Amino acid sequence: MAIVYLTRRFHFSSSHRLHSDMLDEKTNIEIFGQCNNPYGHGHNYELEVTIKGTPDPATGMIINLYDLKKIVNEKLISSVDHKHLNEDVDFMRGIVPTAENLVVEFWQILKDALPAGELYELKLFETPNNVALYRGEWE
Amino acid sequence: MAIVYLTRRFHFSSSHRLHSDMLDEKTNIEIFGQCNNPYGHGHNYELEVTIKGTPDPATGMIINLYDLKKIVNEKLISSVDHKHLNEDVDFMRGIVPTAENLVVEFWQILKDALPAGELYELKLFETPNNVALYRGEWE
Amino acid sequence: MAIVYLTRRFHFSSSHRLHSDMLDEKTNIEIFGQCNNPYGHGHNYELEVTIKGTPDPATGMIINLYDLKKIVNEKLISSVDHKHLNEDVDFMRGIVPTAENLVVEFWQILKDALPAGELYELKLFETPNNVALYRGEWE
Amino acid sequence: MAIVYLTRRFHFSSSHRLHSDMLDEKTNIEIFGQCNNPYGHGHNYELEVTIKGTPDPATGMIINLYDLKKIVNEKLISSVDHKHLNEDVDFMRGIVPTAENLVVEFWQILKDALPAGELYELKLFETPNNVALYRGEWE
Amino acid sequence: MAIVYLTRRFHFSSSHRLHSDMLDEKTNIEIFGQCNNPYGHGHNYELEVTIKGTPDPATGMIINLYDLKKIVNEKLISSVDHKHLNEDVDFMRGIVPTAENLVVEFWQILKDALPAGELYELKLFETPNNVALYRGEWE
Amino acid sequence: MAIVYLTRRFHFSSSHRLHSDMLDEKTNIEIFGQCNNPYGHGHNYELEVTIKGTPDPATGMIINLYDLKKIVNEKLISSVDHKHLNEDVDFMRGIVPTAENLVVEFWQILKDALPAGELYELKLFETPNNVALYRGEWE
């Protein structure tokens, strides 16, 4: 059976502040620049969720897109959309909300949530020009 | 001489909260929904600035794009990029930062700042799907 | 008070066949070419609905986007999304579903449906390269 | 010699109906929802064809894009563009035209058709938000 | 009868150099900066051609898109696509190829070429961020 | 520690001519067609630079985007932006400037320039439809 990759794109609009509790104020400003602005700033994020699997012979689907949308919206998007990622999102407490860190935390939330197929890749666009991608790899 | 419209697109990433001091808390939530979240949320805004004028016979330009970029960045974008529109932006104090209100306030700032041509239109994308446009019209 | 134009973008996926009952079969093929294929073909349509009005001083809104989305989805999008425009859509009976004809019929449906503001413009993308626009003008 | 991946994007506009002959009517509606509409609906599909190979030292090309366009248009796009995927396309007979199934069938048609380089990946966009990708993998 | 605006988007890839024979070398560099590079540079241009007219009652078309594409490609795109706008294009001789000047010259070429409808607007994207628009207005 | 891929998109506008000194004039025209035009033509190129690495526990970053932008702009983009790739760019002397060859040469320039993380992938868009990708692979 053919192994196919199915991607669904999601959208959310959030604010965040790049600030590390492990660094002093001066270093925070040096490293994060205008992203360290105390009141934060925001983005229209786009998240591409990719599932790897074999299409069901009867339905031609790896996973029903209705189910995929429902799961990702309930488990993840509802927690971050129209929120402040530092203040409103429990799973980001104490974690600097860079695109790199966000995409790794999103993986933890979604990896066991799928009824069919297997989570293969998350691609998070902070802007059309800044993108972080995670495939569950560790070293 | 031909009358041409020249548009330059600008980008900025900001956070905001839709909340009106003229309304009580319950009404704010009813009207603005998740956009009323106290810590705010954010967007990658795109602003299209359109100048109307006649190309200079020697240069073929209505306005030099270097000048246009410098003016709009200094007078406007630097005030809103990587900022919280309710907290950090003086000209938005007491004004609900909807796309409609933002684009009218931006017009006030830019309309007299151009060395050549005439401000014709501002088009503000809050998301690719939500857009406000202003041409300086009043009633 | 400032007159502002607010645009919301909608999406729908439909099939259609370009075929005119006023023309014989040979002429239909000559004029519409591959768009005359009997089983039809389809598009991801995008519709931009633009409202003209003055922002409410208390809310900063011409119209609440929640209301605009609800109205357009109920009155129009639900009738055309995931439908065959020749077979499934009552208001298109006997009308060739070109982008030009679609956008005029959509105007009839939406023009009196808005609780605030005034319908100013409909822009229908059949593909990113083919677009029809209507502003309610007649001759 | 360097191994490079060359991608060319193609477009086609088709209609389809998601319906499985292996399932009863009620189950078809439950699974496919509005995509099961009897008259079908449609999409502007985009197909990215990626070739893997080493650039020719004389021409700097893996494959001449004129040849690649000619082959893919003749062998594939002409069969699906402005067509109903369930009714007009022989190689889709009896196969539910989900994006997953389409991309696997497209691979069978294109994999042996290239004069230079090797078919590496097909990426099919049903909409900008729904994408299936195939690399010829089996299990 | 309804007055509708139909837009078709065209693409061409050209090189140009911003340099004015009416200015000395130093002034050319001051005004045009890196765009004055002697060997030129280039762009993927996009041109939106908008026709104003009333849809034919039998066909639902203002103008047949096959005809519009044929006319614009033959009269204009073939002269500029894969060309150097200063060196290869007769109608640009002695004219600085800014977006503003290009769009006015394009208008002269297309305004009398249409068999149905009336040329309403040309919109030329030099990049996604730099756009010139012309509607045939003079002062 | 999680292995994440961070991508930053860059833009440059250049002209080029596809012409091989290893081929005679007739063969050059046969192979490269209109891309062999003596005065050249041009593109708005987009380059996606992808870094592979582990986010720093203190900053959440693989590499500071300010540093990445500075390095890629200084080492690469400044050499090709608003330039003629055959005439103005030393590292392209004698190399046909196809997208395939460009992306391999870009890799040589960037692969040792990064202070953190590791260059994983370069993706070069000549147009939105023509793309070359390189991951440092050889055979």
mmCIF file of C-alpha atoms in Angstrom, chain B residues 32-136:
data_model
loop_
_atom_site.group_PDB
_atom_site.id
_atom_site.type_symbol
_atom_site.label_atom_id
_atom_site.label_comp_id
_atom_site.label_asym_id
_atom_site.label_seq_id
_atom_site.Cartn_x
_atom_site.Cartn_y
_atom_site.Cartn_z
ATOM 1 C CA PHE B 32 -15.766 41.786 20.378
ATOM 2 C CA GLY B 33 -15.838 38.118 21.466
ATOM 3 C CA GLN B 34 -12.385 36.507 21.577
ATOM 4 C CA CYS B 35 -10.880 39.782 20.277
ATOM 5 C CA ASN B 36 -11.643 41.210 23.735
ATOM 6 C CA ASN B 37 -9.173 38.813 25.450
ATOM 7 C CA PRO B 38 -7.491 41.012 28.159
ATOM 8 C CA TYR B 39 -3.910 40.150 27.191
ATOM 9 C CA GLY B 40 -4.650 40.819 23.526
ATOM 10 C CA HIS B 41 -3.688 38.913 20.401
ATOM 11 C CA GLY B 42 -1.842 39.970 17.245
ATOM 12 C CA HIS B 43 -1.466 40.103 13.504
ATOM 13 C CA ASN B 44 0.995 40.406 10.650
ATOM 14 C CA TYR B 45 -0.491 43.578 9.171
ATOM 15 C CA GLU B 46 0.104 44.649 5.581
ATOM 16 C CA LEU B 47 -0.416 48.267 4.563
ATOM 17 C CA GLU B 48 -0.686 49.389 0.947
ATOM 18 C CA VAL B 49 0.038 53.109 0.505
ATOM 19 C CA THR B 50 -1.152 54.514 -2.834
ATOM 20 C CA ILE B 51 0.085 57.840 -4.229
ATOM 21 C CA LYS B 52 -1.626 59.617 -7.119
ATOM 22 C CA GLY B 53 0.430 61.824 -9.416
ATOM 23 C CA THR B 54 2.112 62.381 -12.747
ATOM 24 C CA PRO B 55 5.458 60.730 -13.502
ATOM 25 C CA ASP B 56 8.341 63.211 -13.687
ATOM 26 C CA PRO B 57 9.406 63.451 -17.360
ATOM 27 C CA ALA B 58 13.088 63.117 -16.451
ATOM 28 C CA THR B 59 12.896 60.234 -13.975
ATOM 29 C CA GLY B 60 9.653 58.454 -14.835
ATOM 30 C CA MET B 61 8.717 58.521 -11.144
ATOM 31 C CA ILE B 62 5.733 59.981 -9.290
ATOM 32 C CA ILE B 63 7.787 59.810 -6.133
ATOM 33 C CA ASN B 64 11.132 58.127 -5.534
ATOM 34 C CA LEU B 65 10.375 54.822 -3.803
ATOM 35 C CA TYR B 66 13.417 55.355 -1.539
ATOM 36 C CA ASP B 67 11.776 58.546 -0.265
ATOM 37 C CA LEU B 68 8.345 56.971 0.052
ATOM 38 C CA LYS B 69 9.739 54.046 2.041
ATOM 39 C CA LYS B 70 11.773 56.356 4.290
ATOM 40 C CA ILE B 71 8.800 58.629 5.038
ATOM 41 C CA VAL B 72 6.268 55.893 5.732
ATOM 42 C CA ASN B 73 8.730 53.910 7.838
ATOM 43 C CA GLU B 74 9.779 56.929 9.916
ATOM 44 C CA LYS B 75 6.370 58.558 10.328
ATOM 45 C CA LEU B 76 4.233 55.454 10.738
ATOM 46 C CA ILE B 77 5.690 51.943 10.640
ATOM 47 C CA SER B 78 8.310 52.603 13.347
ATOM 48 C CA SER B 79 5.454 53.629 15.686
ATOM 49 C CA VAL B 80 3.414 50.441 15.236
ATOM 50 C CA ASP B 81 5.801 47.607 14.272
ATOM 51 C CA HIS B 82 6.478 45.152 17.111
ATOM 52 C CA LYS B 83 4.198 47.213 19.348
ATOM 53 C CA HIS B 84 0.953 46.767 21.271
ATOM 54 C CA LEU B 85 -1.444 49.112 19.481
ATOM 55 C CA ASN B 86 -3.472 49.899 22.630
ATOM 56 C CA GLU B 87 -0.518 50.394 24.986
ATOM 57 C CA ASP B 88 2.468 51.633 22.970
ATOM 58 C CA VAL B 89 0.997 53.907 20.285
ATOM 59 C CA ASP B 90 0.200 57.480 21.300
ATOM 60 C CA PHE B 91 -2.101 58.329 18.403
ATOM 61 C CA MET B 92 -4.312 55.298 19.189
ATOM 62 C CA ARG B 93 -4.974 56.255 22.868
ATOM 63 C CA GLY B 94 -8.684 55.895 23.582
ATOM 64 C CA ILE B 95 -9.447 54.637 20.079
ATOM 65 C CA VAL B 96 -10.568 51.022 19.537
ATOM 66 C CA PRO B 97 -7.857 49.553 17.248
ATOM 67 C CA THR B 98 -10.177 47.996 14.649
ATOM 68 C CA ALA B 99 -8.834 47.945 11.100
ATOM 69 C CA GLU B 100 -11.372 50.677 10.251
ATOM 70 C CA ASN B 101 -10.101 53.034 12.970
ATOM 71 C CA LEU B 102 -6.437 52.261 12.313
ATOM 72 C CA VAL B 103 -6.620 53.094 8.635
ATOM 73 C CA VAL B 104 -8.306 56.459 9.313
ATOM 74 C CA GLU B 105 -5.676 57.411 11.920
ATOM 75 C CA PHE B 106 -2.866 56.319 9.584
ATOM 76 C CA TRP B 107 -4.298 58.678 6.949
ATOM 77 C CA GLN B 108 -4.022 61.651 9.333
ATOM 78 C CA ILE B 109 -0.350 60.863 9.859
ATOM 79 C CA LEU B 110 0.593 60.334 6.209
ATOM 80 C CA LYS B 111 -1.588 62.780 4.283
ATOM 81 C CA ASP B 112 0.717 65.795 4.606
ATOM 82 C CA ALA B 113 4.030 63.945 4.693
ATOM 83 C CA LEU B 114 4.647 63.343 0.990
ATOM 84 C CA PRO B 115 7.077 65.559 -0.972
ATOM 85 C CA ALA B 116 5.532 64.660 -4.349
ATOM 86 C CA GLY B 117 2.207 63.256 -5.482
ATOM 87 C CA GLU B 118 -0.860 63.067 -3.303
ATOM 88 C CA LEU B 119 -2.003 60.383 -0.866
ATOM 89 C CA TYR B 120 -4.851 58.564 -2.650
ATOM 90 C CA GLU B 121 -5.625 55.413 -0.716
ATOM 91 C CA LEU B 122 -4.589 53.316 2.286
ATOM 92 C CA LYS B 123 -5.464 49.629 2.363
ATOM 93 C CA LEU B 124 -4.834 47.762 5.618
ATOM 94 C CA PHE B 125 -4.873 43.954 5.753
ATOM 95 C CA GLU B 126 -5.385 42.719 9.341
ATOM 96 C CA THR B 127 -5.357 39.214 7.908
ATOM 97 C CA PRO B 128 -5.495 38.134 4.264
ATOM 98 C CA ASN B 129 -9.300 37.914 4.775
ATOM 99 C CA ASN B 130 -10.049 41.163 6.698
ATOM 100 C CA VAL B 131 -9.240 44.451 4.991
ATOM 101 C CA ALA B 132 -10.085 48.133 5.594
ATOM 102 C CA LEU B 133 -9.597 50.823 2.948
ATOM 103 C CA TYR B 134 -9.698 54.606 3.292
ATOM 104 C CA ARG B 135 -9.508 57.361 0.649
ATOM 105 C CA GLY B 136 -9.864 60.423 2.884
#
